Short mmCIF file of C-alpha atoms and ligand atoms in Angstrom, two decimals:
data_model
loop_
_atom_site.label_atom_id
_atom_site.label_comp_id
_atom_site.label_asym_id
_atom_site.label_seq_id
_atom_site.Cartn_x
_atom_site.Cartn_y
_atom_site.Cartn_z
CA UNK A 26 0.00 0.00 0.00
CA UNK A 27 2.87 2.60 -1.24
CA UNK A 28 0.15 5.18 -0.97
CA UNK A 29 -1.41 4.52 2.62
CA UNK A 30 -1.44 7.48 4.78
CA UNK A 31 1.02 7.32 7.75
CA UNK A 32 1.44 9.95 10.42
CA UNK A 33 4.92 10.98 10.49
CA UNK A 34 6.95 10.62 13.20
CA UNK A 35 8.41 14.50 14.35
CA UNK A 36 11.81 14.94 16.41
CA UNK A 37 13.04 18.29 17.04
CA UNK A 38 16.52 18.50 17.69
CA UNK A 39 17.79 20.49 21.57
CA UNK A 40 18.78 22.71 21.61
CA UNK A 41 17.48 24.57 18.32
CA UNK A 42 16.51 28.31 17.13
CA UNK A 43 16.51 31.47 18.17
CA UNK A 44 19.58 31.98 20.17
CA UNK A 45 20.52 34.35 23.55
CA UNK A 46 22.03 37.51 21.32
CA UNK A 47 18.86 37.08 18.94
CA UNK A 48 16.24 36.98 21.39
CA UNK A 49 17.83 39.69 23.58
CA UNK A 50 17.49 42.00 19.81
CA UNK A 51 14.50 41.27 19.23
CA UNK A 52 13.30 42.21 22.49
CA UNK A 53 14.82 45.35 22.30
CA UNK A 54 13.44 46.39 19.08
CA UNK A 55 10.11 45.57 19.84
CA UNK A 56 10.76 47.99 22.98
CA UNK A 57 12.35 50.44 20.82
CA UNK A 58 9.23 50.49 18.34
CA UNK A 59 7.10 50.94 21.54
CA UNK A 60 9.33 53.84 22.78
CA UNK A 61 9.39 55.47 19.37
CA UNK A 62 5.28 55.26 18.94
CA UNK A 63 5.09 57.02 22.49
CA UNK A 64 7.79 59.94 21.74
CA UNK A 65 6.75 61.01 18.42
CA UNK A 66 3.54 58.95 17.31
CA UNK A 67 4.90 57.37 14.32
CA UNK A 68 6.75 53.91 15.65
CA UNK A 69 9.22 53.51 13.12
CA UNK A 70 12.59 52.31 13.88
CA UNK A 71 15.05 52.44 10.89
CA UNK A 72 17.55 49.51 10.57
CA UNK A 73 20.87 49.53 7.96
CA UNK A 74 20.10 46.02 6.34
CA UNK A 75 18.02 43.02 7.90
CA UNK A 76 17.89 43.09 11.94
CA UNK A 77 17.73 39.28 11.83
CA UNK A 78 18.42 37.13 8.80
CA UNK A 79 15.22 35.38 9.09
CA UNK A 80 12.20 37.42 6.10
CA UNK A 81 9.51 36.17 7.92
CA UNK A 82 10.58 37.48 11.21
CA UNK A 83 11.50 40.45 9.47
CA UNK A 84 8.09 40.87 7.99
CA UNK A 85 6.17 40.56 11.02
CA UNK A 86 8.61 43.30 13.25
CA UNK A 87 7.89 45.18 9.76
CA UNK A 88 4.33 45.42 10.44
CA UNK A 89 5.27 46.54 13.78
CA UNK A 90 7.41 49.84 12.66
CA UNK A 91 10.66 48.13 11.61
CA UNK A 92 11.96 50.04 8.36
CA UNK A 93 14.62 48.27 6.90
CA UNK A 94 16.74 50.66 4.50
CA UNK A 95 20.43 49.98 2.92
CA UNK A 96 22.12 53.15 3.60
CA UNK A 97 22.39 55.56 6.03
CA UNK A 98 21.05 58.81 3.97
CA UNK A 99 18.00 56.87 4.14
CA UNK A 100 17.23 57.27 7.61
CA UNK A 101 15.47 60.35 8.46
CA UNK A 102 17.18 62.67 10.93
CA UNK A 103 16.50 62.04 14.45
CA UNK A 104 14.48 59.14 13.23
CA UNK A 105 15.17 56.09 15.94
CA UNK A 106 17.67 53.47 14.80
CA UNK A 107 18.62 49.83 15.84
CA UNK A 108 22.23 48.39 15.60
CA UNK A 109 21.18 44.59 14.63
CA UNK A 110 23.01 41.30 16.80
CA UNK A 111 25.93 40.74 14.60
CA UNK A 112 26.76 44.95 15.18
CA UNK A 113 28.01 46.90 12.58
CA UNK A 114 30.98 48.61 10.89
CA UNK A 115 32.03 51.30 13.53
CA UNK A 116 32.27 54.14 11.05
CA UNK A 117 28.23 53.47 10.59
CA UNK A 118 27.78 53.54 14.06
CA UNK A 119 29.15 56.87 14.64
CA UNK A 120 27.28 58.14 11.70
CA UNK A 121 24.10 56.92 12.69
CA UNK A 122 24.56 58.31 16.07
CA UNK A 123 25.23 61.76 14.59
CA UNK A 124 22.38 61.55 12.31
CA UNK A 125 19.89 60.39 14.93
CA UNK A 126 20.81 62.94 17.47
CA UNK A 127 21.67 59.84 19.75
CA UNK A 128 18.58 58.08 19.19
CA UNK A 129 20.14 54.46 18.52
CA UNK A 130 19.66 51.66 19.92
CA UNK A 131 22.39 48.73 20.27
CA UNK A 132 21.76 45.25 20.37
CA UNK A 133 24.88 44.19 19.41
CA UNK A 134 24.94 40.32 20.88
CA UNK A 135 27.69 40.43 24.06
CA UNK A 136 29.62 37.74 22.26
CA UNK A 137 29.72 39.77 18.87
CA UNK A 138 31.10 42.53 20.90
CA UNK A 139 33.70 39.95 22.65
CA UNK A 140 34.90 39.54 19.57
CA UNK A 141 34.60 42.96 18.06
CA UNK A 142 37.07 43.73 21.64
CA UNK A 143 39.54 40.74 21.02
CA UNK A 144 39.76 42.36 17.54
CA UNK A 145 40.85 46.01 19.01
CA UNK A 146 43.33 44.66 21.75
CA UNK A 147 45.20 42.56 19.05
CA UNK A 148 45.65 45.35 16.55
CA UNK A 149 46.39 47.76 19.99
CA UNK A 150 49.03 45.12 21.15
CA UNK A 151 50.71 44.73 17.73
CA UNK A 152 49.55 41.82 16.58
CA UNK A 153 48.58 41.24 12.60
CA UNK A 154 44.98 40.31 12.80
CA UNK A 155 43.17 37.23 10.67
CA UNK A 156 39.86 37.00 11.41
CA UNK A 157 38.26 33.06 10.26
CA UNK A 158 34.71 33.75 8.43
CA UNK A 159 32.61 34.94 5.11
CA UNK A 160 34.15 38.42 4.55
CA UNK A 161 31.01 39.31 2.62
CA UNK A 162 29.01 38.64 5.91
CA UNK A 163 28.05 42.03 8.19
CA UNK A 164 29.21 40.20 11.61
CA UNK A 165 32.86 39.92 9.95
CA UNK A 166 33.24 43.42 8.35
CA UNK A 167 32.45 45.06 11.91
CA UNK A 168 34.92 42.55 13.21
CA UNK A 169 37.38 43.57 10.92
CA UNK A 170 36.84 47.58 11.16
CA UNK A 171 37.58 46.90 14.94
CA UNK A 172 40.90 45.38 14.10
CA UNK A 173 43.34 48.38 12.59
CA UNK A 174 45.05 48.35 9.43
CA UNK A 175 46.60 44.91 9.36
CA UNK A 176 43.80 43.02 9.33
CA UNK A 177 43.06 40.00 6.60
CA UNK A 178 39.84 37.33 6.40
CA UNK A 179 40.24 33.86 5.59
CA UNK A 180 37.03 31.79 4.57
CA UNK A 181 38.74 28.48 4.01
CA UNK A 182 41.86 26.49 4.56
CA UNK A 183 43.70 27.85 1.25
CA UNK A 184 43.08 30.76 2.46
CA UNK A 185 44.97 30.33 5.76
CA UNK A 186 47.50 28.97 4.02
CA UNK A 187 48.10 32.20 1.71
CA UNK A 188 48.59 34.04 4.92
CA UNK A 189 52.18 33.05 4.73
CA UNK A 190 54.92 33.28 7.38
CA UNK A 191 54.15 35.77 10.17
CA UNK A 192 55.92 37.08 13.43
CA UNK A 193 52.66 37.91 15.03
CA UNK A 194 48.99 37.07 14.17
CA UNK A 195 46.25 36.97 16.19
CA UNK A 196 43.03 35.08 15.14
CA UNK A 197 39.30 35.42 15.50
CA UNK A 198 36.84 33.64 14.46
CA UNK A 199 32.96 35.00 12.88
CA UNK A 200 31.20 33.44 15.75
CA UNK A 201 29.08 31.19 13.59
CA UNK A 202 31.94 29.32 12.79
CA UNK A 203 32.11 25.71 12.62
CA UNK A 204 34.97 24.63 15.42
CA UNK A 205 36.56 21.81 13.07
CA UNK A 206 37.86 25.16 10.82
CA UNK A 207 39.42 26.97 13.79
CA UNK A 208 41.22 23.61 14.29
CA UNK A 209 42.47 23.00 11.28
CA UNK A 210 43.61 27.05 11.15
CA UNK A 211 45.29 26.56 14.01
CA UNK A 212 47.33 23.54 12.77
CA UNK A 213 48.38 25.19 9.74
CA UNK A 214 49.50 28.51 11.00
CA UNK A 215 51.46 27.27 14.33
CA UNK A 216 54.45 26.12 12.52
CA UNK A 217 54.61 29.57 10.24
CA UNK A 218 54.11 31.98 12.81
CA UNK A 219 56.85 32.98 15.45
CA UNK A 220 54.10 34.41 17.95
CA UNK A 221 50.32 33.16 17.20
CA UNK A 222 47.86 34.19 19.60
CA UNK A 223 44.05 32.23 19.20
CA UNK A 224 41.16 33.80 20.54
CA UNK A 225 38.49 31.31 20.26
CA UNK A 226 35.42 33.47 19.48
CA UNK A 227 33.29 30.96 18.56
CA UNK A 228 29.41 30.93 19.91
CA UNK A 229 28.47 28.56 22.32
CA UNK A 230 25.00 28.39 20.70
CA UNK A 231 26.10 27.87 17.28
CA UNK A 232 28.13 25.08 18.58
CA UNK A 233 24.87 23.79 20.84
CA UNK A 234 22.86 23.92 17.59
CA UNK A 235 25.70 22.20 15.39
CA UNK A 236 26.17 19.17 17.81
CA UNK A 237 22.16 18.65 18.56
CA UNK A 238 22.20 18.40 14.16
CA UNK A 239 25.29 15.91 14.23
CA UNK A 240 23.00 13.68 16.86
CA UNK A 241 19.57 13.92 15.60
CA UNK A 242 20.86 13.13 12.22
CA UNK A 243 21.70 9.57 13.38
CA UNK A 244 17.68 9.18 14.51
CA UNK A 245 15.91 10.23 11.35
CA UNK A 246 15.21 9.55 8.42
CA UNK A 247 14.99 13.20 6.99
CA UNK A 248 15.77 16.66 8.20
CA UNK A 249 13.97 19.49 7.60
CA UNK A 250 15.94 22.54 8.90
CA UNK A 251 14.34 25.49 8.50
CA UNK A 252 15.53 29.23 8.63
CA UNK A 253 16.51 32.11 6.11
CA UNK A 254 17.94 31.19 2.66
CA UNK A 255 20.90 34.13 4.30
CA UNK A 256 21.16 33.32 7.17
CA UNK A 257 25.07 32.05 7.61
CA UNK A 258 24.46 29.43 10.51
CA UNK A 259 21.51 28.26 9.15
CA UNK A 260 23.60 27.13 6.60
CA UNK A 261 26.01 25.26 8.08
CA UNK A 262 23.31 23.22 9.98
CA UNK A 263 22.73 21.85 6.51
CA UNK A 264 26.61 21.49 5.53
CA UNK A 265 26.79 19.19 8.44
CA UNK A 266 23.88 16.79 8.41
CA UNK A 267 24.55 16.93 4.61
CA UNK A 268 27.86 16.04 5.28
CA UNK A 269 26.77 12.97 7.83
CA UNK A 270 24.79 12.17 4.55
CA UNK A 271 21.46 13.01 6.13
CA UNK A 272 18.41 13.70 3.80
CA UNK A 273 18.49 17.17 4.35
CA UNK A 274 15.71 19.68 3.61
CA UNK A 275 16.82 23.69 4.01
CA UNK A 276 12.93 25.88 3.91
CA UNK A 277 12.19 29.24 5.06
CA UNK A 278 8.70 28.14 6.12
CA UNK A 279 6.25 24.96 6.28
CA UNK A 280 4.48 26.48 2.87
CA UNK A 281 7.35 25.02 0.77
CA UNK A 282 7.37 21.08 2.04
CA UNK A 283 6.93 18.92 -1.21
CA UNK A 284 5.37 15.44 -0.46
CA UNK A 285 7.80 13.93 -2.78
CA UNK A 286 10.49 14.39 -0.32
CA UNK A 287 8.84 12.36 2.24
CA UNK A 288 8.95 8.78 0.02
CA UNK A 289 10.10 5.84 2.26
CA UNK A 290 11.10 8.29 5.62
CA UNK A 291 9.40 7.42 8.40
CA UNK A 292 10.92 9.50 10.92
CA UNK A 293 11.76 13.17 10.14
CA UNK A 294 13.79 15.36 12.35
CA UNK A 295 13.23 19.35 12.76
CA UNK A 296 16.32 21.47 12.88
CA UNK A 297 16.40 25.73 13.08
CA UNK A 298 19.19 28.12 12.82
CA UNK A 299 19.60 30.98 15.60
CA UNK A 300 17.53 33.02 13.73
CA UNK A 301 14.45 31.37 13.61
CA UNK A 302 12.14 32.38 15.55
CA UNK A 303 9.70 29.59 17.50
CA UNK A 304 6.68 30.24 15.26
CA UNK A 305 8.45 29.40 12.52
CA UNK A 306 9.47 25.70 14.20
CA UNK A 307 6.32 25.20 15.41
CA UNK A 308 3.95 25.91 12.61
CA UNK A 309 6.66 23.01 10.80
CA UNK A 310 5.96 20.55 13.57
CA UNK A 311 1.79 21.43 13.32
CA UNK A 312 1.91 21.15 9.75
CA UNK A 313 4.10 17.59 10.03
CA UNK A 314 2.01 16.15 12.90
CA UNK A 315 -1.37 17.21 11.84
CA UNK A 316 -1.59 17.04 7.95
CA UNK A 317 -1.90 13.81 5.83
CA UNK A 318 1.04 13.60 4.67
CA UNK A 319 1.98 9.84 3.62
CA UNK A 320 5.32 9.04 2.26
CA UNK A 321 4.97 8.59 -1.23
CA UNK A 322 2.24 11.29 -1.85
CA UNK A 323 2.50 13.69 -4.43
CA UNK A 324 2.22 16.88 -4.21
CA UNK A 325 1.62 17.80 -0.76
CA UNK A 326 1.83 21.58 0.06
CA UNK A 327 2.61 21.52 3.44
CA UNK A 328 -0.78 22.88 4.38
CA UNK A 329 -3.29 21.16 6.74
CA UNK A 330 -6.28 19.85 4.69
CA UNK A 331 -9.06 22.46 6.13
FE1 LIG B 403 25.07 36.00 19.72
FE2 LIG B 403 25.78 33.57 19.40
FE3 LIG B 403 23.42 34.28 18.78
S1 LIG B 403 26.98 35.32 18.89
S2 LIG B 403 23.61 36.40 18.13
S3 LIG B 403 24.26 34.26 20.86
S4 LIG B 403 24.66 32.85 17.65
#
């Protein structure tokens, strides 16, 4: 009976989603919105790119009185501004501060700032500074206008290697980074550098979220992890359970489940990046535990039936 509905069995890996630094931002922005509708009526809070990297988060807080622009000549003067939890470029803090007469509100995460600090007191002490992460990504580039003039970024182990011999470098690592990299840095820059000083940056969530994928994926059959298409740790959930050659699914939301994917799994498992937020997760899990969705079905939407 290939066709014979089946309820699906649902596991959601521990710990998953939203994280400390993103909760703690979103908090404050929804406070901030509040505190801007009081002062001048309007509620708008202007943010320099995404606050979270998550579009259906963003789209709600949007509805709130989040305006998200791309440069800073967009915000009106005085307007109310939020610094997002991976922080920003320090040059864009001070000019948002001078064009909102103060009004800004940071919610840099602590451990973003740790390593925004680390960053500072290597290029203050002398040290050449690499910094370990996606040099496109906003987290880095405030990481790297924290860390002076000789500052480089390495996104993979060739990379490293091009830094070449070094008297003294001091590493930091994008705090979504996967730990088996800093490792593997480590290895290949000890012997070429005369003084090499690690800081090991790294976010104890990420790394909660990376090991509870590396378990669950040796309990399902499938995972679905689900988060923003740019969101960088979301990503890397699905490098590693693809890696452990898990069945891996990567959707924003439950809207885009195709039935196909479900042939011959009995047991899926539920992973989220940081930046999902628990809506997202559970409207998956509703949508998985409550529709009829029978492994080897066609063309399921991952709507409920009524
Ligand atoms: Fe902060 Fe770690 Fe989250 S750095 S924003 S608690 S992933």
């Amino acid at each position: 009976m290939e066709n014979e509905r089946k309820p699906i069995e649902v596991e959601v890996a521990s710990p998953t989603g939203f994280c400390f630094g993103v909760k703690r931002a979103i908090e404050s922005l929804e406070k901030c919105i509040g505190e801007s509708a009081a002062s001048d009526g309007a509620g708008k809070v202007y943010s320099i790119g995404m606050p979270i990297h998550n579009p259906q988060e963003v789209a709600r807080l949007s509805r709130k009185g989040l305006v998200v622009v791309e440069r800073i000549e967009d915000v009106p003067s005085g307007a109310g501004a939020f610094v997002r939890a991976h922080g920003v470029h320090p040059s864009v803090k001070k000019a948002l501060l001078e064009r909102c007469c103060g009004r800004v509100t940071d919610a840099t995460c602590p451990f973003v700032k740790n390593a925004q600090e680390k960053a500072a007191l290597l290029a203050k002490e002398g040290y050449s500074v690499l910094v370990l992460g996606d040099p496109n990504h906003p987290e880095v580039q405030a990481i790297v206008g924290c860390a002076g003039e000789d500052v480089s970024v390495a996104s993979s182990l060739s990379e490293v290697k091009g830094v070449g011999k070094k008297d003294r470098l001091g590493v930091i690592s994008q705090t979504t980074q996967k730990k088996e990299f800093l490792g593997a840095a480590s290895e290949v820059l000890a012997p070429a550098v005369r003084e090499l000083r690690i800081f090991n940056t790294i976010c104890g969530a990420t790394t909660q979220r990376q090991d509870a994928v590396r378990k669950i994926t040796g309990s399902v059959d499938g995972l679905i992890v689900v988060g923003g298409k740019n969101s960088a740790n979301t990503a890397k959930l699905v490098e590693i359970a693809r890696s452990r050659n898990c069945d891996t699914l990567w959707i924003e939301h439950s809207g885009e489940l195709d039935g196909r994917w479900f042939a011959g799994k009995a047991r899926i498992g539920i992973a989220a990046g940081a930046s999902t937020p628990d809506w997202l997760i559970e409207e998956l899990k509703i949508a998985l535990e409550t529709s009829q969705v029978s492994r080897g079905m066609e063309g399921y939407d991952g709507r409920n039936d009524e």
